[in-house]
Short mmCIF file of C-alpha atoms (C1' of nucleotides) in Angstrom, two decimals:
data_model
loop_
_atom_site.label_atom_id
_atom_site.label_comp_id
_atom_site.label_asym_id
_atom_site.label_seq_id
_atom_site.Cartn_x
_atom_site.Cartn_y
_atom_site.Cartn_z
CA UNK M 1 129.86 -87.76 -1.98
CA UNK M 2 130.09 -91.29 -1.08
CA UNK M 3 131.34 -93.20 2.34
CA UNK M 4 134.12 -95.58 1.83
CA UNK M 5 134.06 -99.49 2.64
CA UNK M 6 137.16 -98.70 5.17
CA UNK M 7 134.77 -96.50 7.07
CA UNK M 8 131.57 -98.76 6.94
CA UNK M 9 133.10 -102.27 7.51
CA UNK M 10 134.83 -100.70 10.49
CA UNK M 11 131.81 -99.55 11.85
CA UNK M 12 129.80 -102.79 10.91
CA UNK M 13 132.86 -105.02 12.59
CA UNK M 14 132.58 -102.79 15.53
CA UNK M 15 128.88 -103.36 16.16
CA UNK M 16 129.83 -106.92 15.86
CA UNK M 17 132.19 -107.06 17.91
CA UNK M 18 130.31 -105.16 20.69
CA UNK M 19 127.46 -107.75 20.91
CA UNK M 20 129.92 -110.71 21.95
CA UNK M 21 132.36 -108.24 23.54
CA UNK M 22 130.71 -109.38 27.07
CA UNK M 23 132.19 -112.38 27.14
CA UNK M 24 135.22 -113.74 25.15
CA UNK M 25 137.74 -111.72 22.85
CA UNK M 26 136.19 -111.84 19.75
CA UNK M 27 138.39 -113.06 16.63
CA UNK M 28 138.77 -111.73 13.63
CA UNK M 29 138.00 -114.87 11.36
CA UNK M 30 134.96 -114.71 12.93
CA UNK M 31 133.90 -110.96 12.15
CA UNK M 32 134.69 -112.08 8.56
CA UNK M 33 132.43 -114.80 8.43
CA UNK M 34 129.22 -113.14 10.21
CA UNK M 35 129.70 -109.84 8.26
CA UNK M 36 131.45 -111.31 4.56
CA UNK M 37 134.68 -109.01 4.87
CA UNK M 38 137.76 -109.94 3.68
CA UNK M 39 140.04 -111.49 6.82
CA UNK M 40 143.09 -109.44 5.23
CA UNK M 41 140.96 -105.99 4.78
CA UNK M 42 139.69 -106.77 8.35
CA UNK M 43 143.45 -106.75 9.53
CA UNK M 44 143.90 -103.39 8.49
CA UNK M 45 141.22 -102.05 9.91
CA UNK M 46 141.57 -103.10 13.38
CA UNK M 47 145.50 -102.36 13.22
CA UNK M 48 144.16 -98.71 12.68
CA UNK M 49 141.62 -99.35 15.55
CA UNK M 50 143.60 -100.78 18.06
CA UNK M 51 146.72 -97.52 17.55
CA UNK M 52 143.57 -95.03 18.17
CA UNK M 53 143.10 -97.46 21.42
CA UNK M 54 138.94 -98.14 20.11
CA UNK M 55 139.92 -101.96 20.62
CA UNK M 56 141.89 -104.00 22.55
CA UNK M 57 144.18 -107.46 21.27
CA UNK M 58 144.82 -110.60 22.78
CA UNK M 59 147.24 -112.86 21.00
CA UNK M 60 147.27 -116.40 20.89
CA UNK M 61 144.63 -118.84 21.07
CA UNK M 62 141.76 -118.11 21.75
CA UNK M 63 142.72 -114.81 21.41
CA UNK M 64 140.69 -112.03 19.18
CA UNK M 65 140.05 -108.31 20.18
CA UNK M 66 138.21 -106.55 23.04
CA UNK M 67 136.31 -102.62 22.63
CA UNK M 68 138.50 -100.92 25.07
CA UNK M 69 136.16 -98.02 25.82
CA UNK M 70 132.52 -98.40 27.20
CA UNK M 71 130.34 -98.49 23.45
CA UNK M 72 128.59 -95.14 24.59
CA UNK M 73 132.47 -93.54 24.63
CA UNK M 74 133.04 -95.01 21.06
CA UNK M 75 131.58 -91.68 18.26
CA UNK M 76 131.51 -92.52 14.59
CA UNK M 77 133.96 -89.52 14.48
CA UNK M 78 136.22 -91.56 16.72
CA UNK M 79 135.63 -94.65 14.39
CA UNK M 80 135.75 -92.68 11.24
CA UNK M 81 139.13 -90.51 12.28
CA UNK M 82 140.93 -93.88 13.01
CA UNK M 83 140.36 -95.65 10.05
CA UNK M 84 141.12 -92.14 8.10
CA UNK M 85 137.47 -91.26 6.60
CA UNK M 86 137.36 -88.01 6.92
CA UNK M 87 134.73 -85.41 5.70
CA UNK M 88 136.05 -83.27 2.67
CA UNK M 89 134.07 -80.49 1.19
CA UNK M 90 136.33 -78.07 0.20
CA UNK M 91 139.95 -78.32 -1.79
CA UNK M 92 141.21 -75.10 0.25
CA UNK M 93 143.15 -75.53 3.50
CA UNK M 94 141.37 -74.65 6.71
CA UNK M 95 144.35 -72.78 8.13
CA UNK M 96 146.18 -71.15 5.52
CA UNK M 97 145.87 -67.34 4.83
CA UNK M 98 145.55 -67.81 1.19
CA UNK M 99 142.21 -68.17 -0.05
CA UNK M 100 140.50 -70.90 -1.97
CA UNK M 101 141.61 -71.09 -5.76
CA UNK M 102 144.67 -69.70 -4.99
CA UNK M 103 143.13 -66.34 -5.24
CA UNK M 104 143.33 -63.79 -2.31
CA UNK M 105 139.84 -64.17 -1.29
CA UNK M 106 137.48 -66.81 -0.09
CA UNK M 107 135.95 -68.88 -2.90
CA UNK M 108 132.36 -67.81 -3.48
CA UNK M 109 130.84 -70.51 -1.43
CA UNK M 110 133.57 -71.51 1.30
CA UNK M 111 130.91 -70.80 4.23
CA UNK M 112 128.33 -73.24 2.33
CA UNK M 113 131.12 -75.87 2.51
CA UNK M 114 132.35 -74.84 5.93
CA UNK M 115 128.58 -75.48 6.78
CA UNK M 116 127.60 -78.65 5.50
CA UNK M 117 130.94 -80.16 6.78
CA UNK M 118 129.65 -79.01 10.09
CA UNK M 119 126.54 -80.63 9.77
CA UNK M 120 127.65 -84.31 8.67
CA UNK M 121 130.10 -83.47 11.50
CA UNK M 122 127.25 -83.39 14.45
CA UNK M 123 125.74 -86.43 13.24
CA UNK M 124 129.18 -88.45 13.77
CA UNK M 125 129.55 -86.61 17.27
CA UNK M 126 126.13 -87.72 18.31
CA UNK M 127 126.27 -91.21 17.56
CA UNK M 128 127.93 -93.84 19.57
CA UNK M 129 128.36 -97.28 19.30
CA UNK M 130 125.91 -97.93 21.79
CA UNK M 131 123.24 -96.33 19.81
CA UNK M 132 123.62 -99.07 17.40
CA UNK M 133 123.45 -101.93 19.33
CA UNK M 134 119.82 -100.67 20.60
CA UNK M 135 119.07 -99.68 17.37
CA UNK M 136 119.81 -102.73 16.12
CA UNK M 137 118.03 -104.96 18.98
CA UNK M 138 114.76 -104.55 17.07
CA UNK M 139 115.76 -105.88 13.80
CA UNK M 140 117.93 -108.40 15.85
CA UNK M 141 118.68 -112.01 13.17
CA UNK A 1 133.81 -88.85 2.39
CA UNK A 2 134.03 -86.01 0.11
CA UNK A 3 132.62 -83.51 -2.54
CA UNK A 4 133.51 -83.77 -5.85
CA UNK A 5 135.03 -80.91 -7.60
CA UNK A 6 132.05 -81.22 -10.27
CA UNK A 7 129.50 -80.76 -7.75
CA UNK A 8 131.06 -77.85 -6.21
CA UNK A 9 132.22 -76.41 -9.63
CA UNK A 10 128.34 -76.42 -10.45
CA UNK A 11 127.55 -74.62 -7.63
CA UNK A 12 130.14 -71.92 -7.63
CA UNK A 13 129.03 -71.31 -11.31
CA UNK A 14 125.52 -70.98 -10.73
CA UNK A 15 126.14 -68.19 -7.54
CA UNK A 16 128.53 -66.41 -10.22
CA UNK A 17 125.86 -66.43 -12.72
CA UNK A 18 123.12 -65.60 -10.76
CA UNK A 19 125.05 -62.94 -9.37
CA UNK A 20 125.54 -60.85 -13.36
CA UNK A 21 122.06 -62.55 -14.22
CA UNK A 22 119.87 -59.85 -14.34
CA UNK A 23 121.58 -57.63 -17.04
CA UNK A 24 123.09 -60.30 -19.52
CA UNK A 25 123.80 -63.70 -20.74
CA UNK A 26 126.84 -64.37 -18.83
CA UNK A 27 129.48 -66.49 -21.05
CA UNK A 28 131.24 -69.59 -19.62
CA UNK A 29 134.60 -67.79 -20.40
CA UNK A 30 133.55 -64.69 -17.73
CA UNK A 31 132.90 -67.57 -15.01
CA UNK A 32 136.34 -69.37 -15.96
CA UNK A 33 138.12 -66.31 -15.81
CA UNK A 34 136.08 -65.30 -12.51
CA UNK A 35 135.86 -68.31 -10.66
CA UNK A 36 139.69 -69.93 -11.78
CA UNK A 37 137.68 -73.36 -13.31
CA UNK A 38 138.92 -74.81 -16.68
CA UNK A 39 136.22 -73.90 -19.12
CA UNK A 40 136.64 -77.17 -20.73
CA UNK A 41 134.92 -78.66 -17.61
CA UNK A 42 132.50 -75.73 -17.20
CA UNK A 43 131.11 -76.62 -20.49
CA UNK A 44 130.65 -80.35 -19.69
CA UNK A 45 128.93 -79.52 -16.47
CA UNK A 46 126.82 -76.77 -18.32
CA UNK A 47 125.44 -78.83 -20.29
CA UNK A 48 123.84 -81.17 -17.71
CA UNK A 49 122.95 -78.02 -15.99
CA UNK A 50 120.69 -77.36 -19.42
CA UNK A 51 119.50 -81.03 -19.89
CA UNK A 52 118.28 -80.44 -16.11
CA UNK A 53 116.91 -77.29 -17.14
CA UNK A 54 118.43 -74.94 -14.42
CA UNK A 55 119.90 -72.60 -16.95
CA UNK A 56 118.92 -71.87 -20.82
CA UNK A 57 121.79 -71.15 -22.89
CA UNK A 58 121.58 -68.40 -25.84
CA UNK A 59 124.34 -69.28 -28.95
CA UNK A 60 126.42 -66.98 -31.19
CA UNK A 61 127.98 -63.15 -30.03
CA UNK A 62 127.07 -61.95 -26.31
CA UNK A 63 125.52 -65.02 -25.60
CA UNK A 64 125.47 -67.10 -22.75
CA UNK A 65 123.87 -69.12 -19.99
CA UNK A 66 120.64 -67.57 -17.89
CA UNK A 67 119.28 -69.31 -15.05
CA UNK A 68 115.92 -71.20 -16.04
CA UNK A 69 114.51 -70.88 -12.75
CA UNK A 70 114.17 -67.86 -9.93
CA UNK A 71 117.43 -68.63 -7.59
CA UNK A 72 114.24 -69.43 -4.62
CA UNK A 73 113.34 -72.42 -7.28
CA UNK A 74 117.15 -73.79 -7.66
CA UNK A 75 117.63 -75.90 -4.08
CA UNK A 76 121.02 -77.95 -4.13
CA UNK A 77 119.37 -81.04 -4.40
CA UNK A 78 118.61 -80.02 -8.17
CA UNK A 79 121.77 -78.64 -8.48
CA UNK A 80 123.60 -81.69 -7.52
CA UNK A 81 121.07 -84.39 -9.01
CA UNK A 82 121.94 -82.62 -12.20
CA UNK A 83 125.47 -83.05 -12.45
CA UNK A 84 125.31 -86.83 -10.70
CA UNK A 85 126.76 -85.45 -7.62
CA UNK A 86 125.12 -87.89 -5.45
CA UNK A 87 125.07 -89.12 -1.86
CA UNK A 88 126.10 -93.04 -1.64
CA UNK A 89 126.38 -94.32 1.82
CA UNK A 90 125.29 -97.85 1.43
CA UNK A 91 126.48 -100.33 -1.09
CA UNK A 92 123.46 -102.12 -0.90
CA UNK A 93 120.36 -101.52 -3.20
CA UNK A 94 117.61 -99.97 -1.85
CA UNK A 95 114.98 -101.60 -3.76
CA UNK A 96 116.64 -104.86 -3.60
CA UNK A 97 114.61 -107.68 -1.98
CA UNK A 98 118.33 -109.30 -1.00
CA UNK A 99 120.00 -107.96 1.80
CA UNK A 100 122.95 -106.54 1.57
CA UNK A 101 126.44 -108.40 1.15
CA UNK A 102 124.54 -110.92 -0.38
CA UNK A 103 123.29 -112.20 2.41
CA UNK A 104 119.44 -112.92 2.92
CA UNK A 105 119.23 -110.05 5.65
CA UNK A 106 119.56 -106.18 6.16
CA UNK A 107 123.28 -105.55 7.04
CA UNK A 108 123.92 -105.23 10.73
CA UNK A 109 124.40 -101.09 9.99
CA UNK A 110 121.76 -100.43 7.05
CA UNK A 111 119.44 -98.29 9.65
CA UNK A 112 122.35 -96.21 10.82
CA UNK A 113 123.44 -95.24 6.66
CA UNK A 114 120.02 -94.74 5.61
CA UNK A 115 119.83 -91.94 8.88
CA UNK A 116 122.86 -90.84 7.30
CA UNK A 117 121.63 -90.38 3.86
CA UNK A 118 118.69 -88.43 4.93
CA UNK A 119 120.40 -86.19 7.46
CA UNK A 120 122.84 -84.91 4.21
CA UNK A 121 120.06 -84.77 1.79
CA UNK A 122 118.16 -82.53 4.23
CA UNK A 123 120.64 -80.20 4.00
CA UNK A 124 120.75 -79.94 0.22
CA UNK A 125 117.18 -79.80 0.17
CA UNK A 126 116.42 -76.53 2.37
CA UNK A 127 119.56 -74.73 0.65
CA UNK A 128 118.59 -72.96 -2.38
CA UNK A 129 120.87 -70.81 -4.29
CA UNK A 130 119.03 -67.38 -3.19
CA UNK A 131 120.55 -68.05 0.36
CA UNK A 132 123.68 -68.56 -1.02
CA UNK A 133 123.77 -65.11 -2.72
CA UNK A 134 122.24 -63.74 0.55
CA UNK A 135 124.55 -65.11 2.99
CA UNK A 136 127.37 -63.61 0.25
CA UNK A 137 126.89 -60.48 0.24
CA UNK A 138 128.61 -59.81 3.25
CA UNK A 139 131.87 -61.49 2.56
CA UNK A 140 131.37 -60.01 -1.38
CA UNK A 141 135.00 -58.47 -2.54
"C1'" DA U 1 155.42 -128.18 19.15
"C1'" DC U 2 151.62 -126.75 16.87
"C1'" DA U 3 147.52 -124.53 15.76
"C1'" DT U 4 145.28 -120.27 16.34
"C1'" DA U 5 145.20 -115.62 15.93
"C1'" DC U 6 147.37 -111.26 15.73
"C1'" DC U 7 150.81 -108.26 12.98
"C1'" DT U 8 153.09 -105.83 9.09
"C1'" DG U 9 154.20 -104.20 4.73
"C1'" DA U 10 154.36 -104.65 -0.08
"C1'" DC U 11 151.75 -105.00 -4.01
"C1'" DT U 12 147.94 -104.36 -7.52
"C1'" DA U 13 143.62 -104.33 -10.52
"C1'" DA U 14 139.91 -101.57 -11.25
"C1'" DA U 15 137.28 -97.52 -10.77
"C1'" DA U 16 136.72 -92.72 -10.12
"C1'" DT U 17 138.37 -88.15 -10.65
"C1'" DG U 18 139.49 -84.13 -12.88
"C1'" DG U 19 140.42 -82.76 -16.31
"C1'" DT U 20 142.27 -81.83 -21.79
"C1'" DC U 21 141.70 -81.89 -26.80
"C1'" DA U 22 139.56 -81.70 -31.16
"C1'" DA U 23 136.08 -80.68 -34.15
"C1'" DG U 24 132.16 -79.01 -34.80
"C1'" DT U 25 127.44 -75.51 -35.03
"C1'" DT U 26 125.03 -71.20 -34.28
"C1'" DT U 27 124.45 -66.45 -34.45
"C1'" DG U 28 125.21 -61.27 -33.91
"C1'" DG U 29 127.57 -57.71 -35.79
"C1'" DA U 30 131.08 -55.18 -38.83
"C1'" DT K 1 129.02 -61.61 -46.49
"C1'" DC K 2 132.23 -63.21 -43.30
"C1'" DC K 3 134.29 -63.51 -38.93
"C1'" DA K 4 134.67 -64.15 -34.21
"C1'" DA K 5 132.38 -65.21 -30.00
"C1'" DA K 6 130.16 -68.59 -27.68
"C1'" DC K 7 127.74 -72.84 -27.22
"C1'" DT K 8 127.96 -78.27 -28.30
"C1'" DT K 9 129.58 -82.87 -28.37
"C1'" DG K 10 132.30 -86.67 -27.64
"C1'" DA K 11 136.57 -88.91 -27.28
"C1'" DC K 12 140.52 -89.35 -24.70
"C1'" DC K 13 143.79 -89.67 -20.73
"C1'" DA K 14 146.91 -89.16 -16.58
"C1'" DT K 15 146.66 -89.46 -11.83
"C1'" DT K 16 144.76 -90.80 -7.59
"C1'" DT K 17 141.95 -93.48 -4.72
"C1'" DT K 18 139.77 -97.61 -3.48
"C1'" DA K 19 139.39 -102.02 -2.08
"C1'" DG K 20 141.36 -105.22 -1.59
"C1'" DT K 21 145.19 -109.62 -2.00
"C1'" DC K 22 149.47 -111.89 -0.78
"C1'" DA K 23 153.26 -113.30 1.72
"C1'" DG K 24 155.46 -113.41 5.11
"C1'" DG K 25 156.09 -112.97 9.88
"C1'" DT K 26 155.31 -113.16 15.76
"C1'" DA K 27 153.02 -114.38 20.10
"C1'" DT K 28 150.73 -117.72 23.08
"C1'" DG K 29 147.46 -121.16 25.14
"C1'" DT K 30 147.09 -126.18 25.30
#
DNA sequence: ACATACCTGACTAAAATGGTCAAGTTTGGA
DNA sequence: TCCAAACTTGACCATTTTAGTCAGGTATGT
C-alpha cells in the first residue's frame, strides 16, 4: 500500500507553485530545481493538471503556469484523480452484479475494503491545498 | 495507491479460518477451495503468518493451521506487518538525519505524508479480526 | 529571429506483483 | 508398514506498473 511519485511530486509542485502563484506564472524549470524533479516527469504531470483545469499555462517567455482555482478549492482527491492515483482496495468492480472472485457472493471481507477505502477517501476530501501552505509556514526554509 | 493481493489474501484466510476454528485444524486446501486463492500462494503467505505467530500449523493427516491468538488479539496491523503489507507514503527515511530528495531539508510535503501514514495505520490498528467475523455474520451465505 | 517555456507522444529499464513449479518432510490412519 | 494428506521451502517467471528519458515539436515576448 504505497503512494506513487506521480501523486506526491504533483502535490509537492503544487504547493510550490502556490507560494509564488501571487505574483508571476511560475515555470516549470524552476519547480524542478527547488523540488529535484525531473523537468520531463514534471511535463507530464502538469499536462494532466492543466486538462482537470487545477492549473493554468502561459506560453512564451516568461511564461510558466498559474493555480486556476483559489488553493482552498484545490482537494488532494482533485490532485490525486488528475494525475490518476487512485485508491484501490479491492480487485472486484464496484458496479457489477457479480461478486468478488468471480463467485456469486461478496468476498468475505468486501465491506472491510469498502471501509478503509472510505476512510483514506475523507482524508483527501478534507485537505486542500491551502492547508499546506499554512502548514507549511512554520517549517518555512 | 493500492492493496496488494497478499495482504488481502492474508486477511480473507484468517476470517475463513477463524470462522471453522473452533472444531478443527482447517487445511490450506479447504481455504483455496473456499476462498478461490491459489494454494501455492496460500502456503507462502502461511508461512509468514506462522513465523509471525498468528496461526500454529499441525503436519501430517487432518492437519492444519489454528489461529495462535484469540481473533480480539489479531488487529490488522499484525496481520499486515506479517506478510510485509506495509504503508509507504514517503520516499524519504524516517530516521534519516538528511532530508529528503537529498536535499539538507524536510521536503516541502513530509508533514502532510506522515498525517497520512498515521491516519491509515489507525485504521489497521483498531480493526481486529473478531470485528470482521462480527460485522460478517450478517452478509454470511 | 531567437531564446524561453509549454506541449506531445514514443520509448524503456528496473522493480514489484502475483503467482507457478518442484522437491521435499511429517504424521495419522488403514 | 506404507500411503496419502498436509505442511515446508525455495527457486523461478511472466506480466504489469513505475518512474522516468528522449526527441521532437509549437507558441510568444523582447
Amino acid at each position: 500500500m504505497k503512494l506513487t511519485s506521480k501523486g506526491r511530486y504533483a502535490v509537492m509542485a503544487l504547493v510550490d507553485l502556490a507560494r509564488f502563484n501571487n505574483i508571476n506564472p511560475v515555470s516549470l524549470r524552476d519547480i524542478s530545481l527547488r523540488q529535484g524533479i525531473s523537468l520531463d516527469y514534471l511535463e507530464q504531470i502538469f499536462s494532466k493538471l492543466k486538462k482537470n483545469e487545477i492549473v493554468k499555462s502561459i506560453r512564451g517567455t516568461q511564461g510558466g503556469y498559474v493555480l486556476n482555482k483559489n488553493p482552498n478549492d484545490i482537494k488532494l482527491t482533485n490532485i490525486f484523480h488528475a494525475v490518476d492515483e487512485k485508491v484501490k482496495t479491492v480487485q472486484c468492480k464496484k458496479e457489477s452484479k457479480k461478486g468478488c472472485n468471480g463467485k456469486a457472493t461478496k468476498c468475505i471481507t468486501h465491506n472491510l475494503w469498502d471501509e478503509l477505502e472510505i476512510h483514506i477517501n475523507t482524508f483527501f476530501e478534507n485537505k486542500s491545498l491551502k492547508d499546506l501552505l499554512n502548514n507549511n509556514k512554520e517549517t518555512r526554509v
